[in-house]
Amino acid sequence: MRVVREIWAVTKELRDLVAMPITAEARDEKIAAIERLLAEREKLMAELRPPYSEEEQRLGRQIVQWNQEIDKQLRELKRQIQRDLTMMRQKKIANHHYIHPYEHSLVMDGMFYDKKR
């Protein structure tokens, strides 16, 4: 019973953590906390041994439901990070083109090519 209760508590803390809005400035700290909680929960899950009482089964069903919510929130966090990385790449390219406007240009202004010669 103790292990299931601990897994339930860690899962609840994880669910509460991912449910809060995550700003770009505090993202690294939140991700570190999420990784810590996931590692702790994984270690506790290795200690699970059946048979389970009615109370443990009820907690287990709630943990499964919370896992679906957590998974959904983590997928959204991943999408946010991917969007930020894409925007950063685009800004880097745009900045480079602004600084070096003629670097990749194939336009040959002012050049005359005589086909008859």
PDB file of C-alpha atoms in Angstrom, residues 92-109:
ATOM      1  CA  LYS A  92      19.003  33.431 -37.291  1.00  0.00           C
ATOM      2  CA  ILE A  93      18.595  33.004 -41.056  1.00  0.00           C
ATOM      3  CA  ALA A  94      16.763  36.315 -41.424  1.00  0.00           C
ATOM      4  CA  ASN A  95      19.447  38.102 -39.394  1.00  0.00           C
ATOM      5  CA  HIS A  96      22.189  36.552 -41.505  1.00  0.00           C
ATOM      6  CA  HIS A  97      20.451  37.627 -44.727  1.00  0.00           C
ATOM      7  CA  TYR A  98      20.028  41.131 -43.324  1.00  0.00           C
ATOM      8  CA  ILE A  99      23.717  41.432 -42.474  1.00  0.00           C
ATOM      9  CA  HIS A 100      24.916  39.792 -45.724  1.00  0.00           C
ATOM     10  CA  PRO A 101      22.244  40.638 -48.325  1.00  0.00           C
ATOM     11  CA  TYR A 102      24.263  39.720 -51.422  1.00  0.00           C
ATOM     12  CA  GLU A 103      25.948  36.572 -50.187  1.00  0.00           C
ATOM     13  CA  HIS A 104      23.552  34.102 -51.805  1.00  0.00           C
ATOM     14  CA  SER A 105      22.330  36.351 -54.571  1.00  0.00           C
ATOM     15  CA  LEU A 106      22.714  35.097 -58.119  1.00  0.00           C
ATOM     16  CA  VAL A 107      21.670  38.404 -59.656  1.00  0.00           C
ATOM     17  CA  MET A 108      24.424  39.811 -61.843  1.00  0.00           C
ATOM     18  CA  ASP A 109      23.370  43.428 -62.162  1.00  0.00           C
TER      19      ASP A 109
END
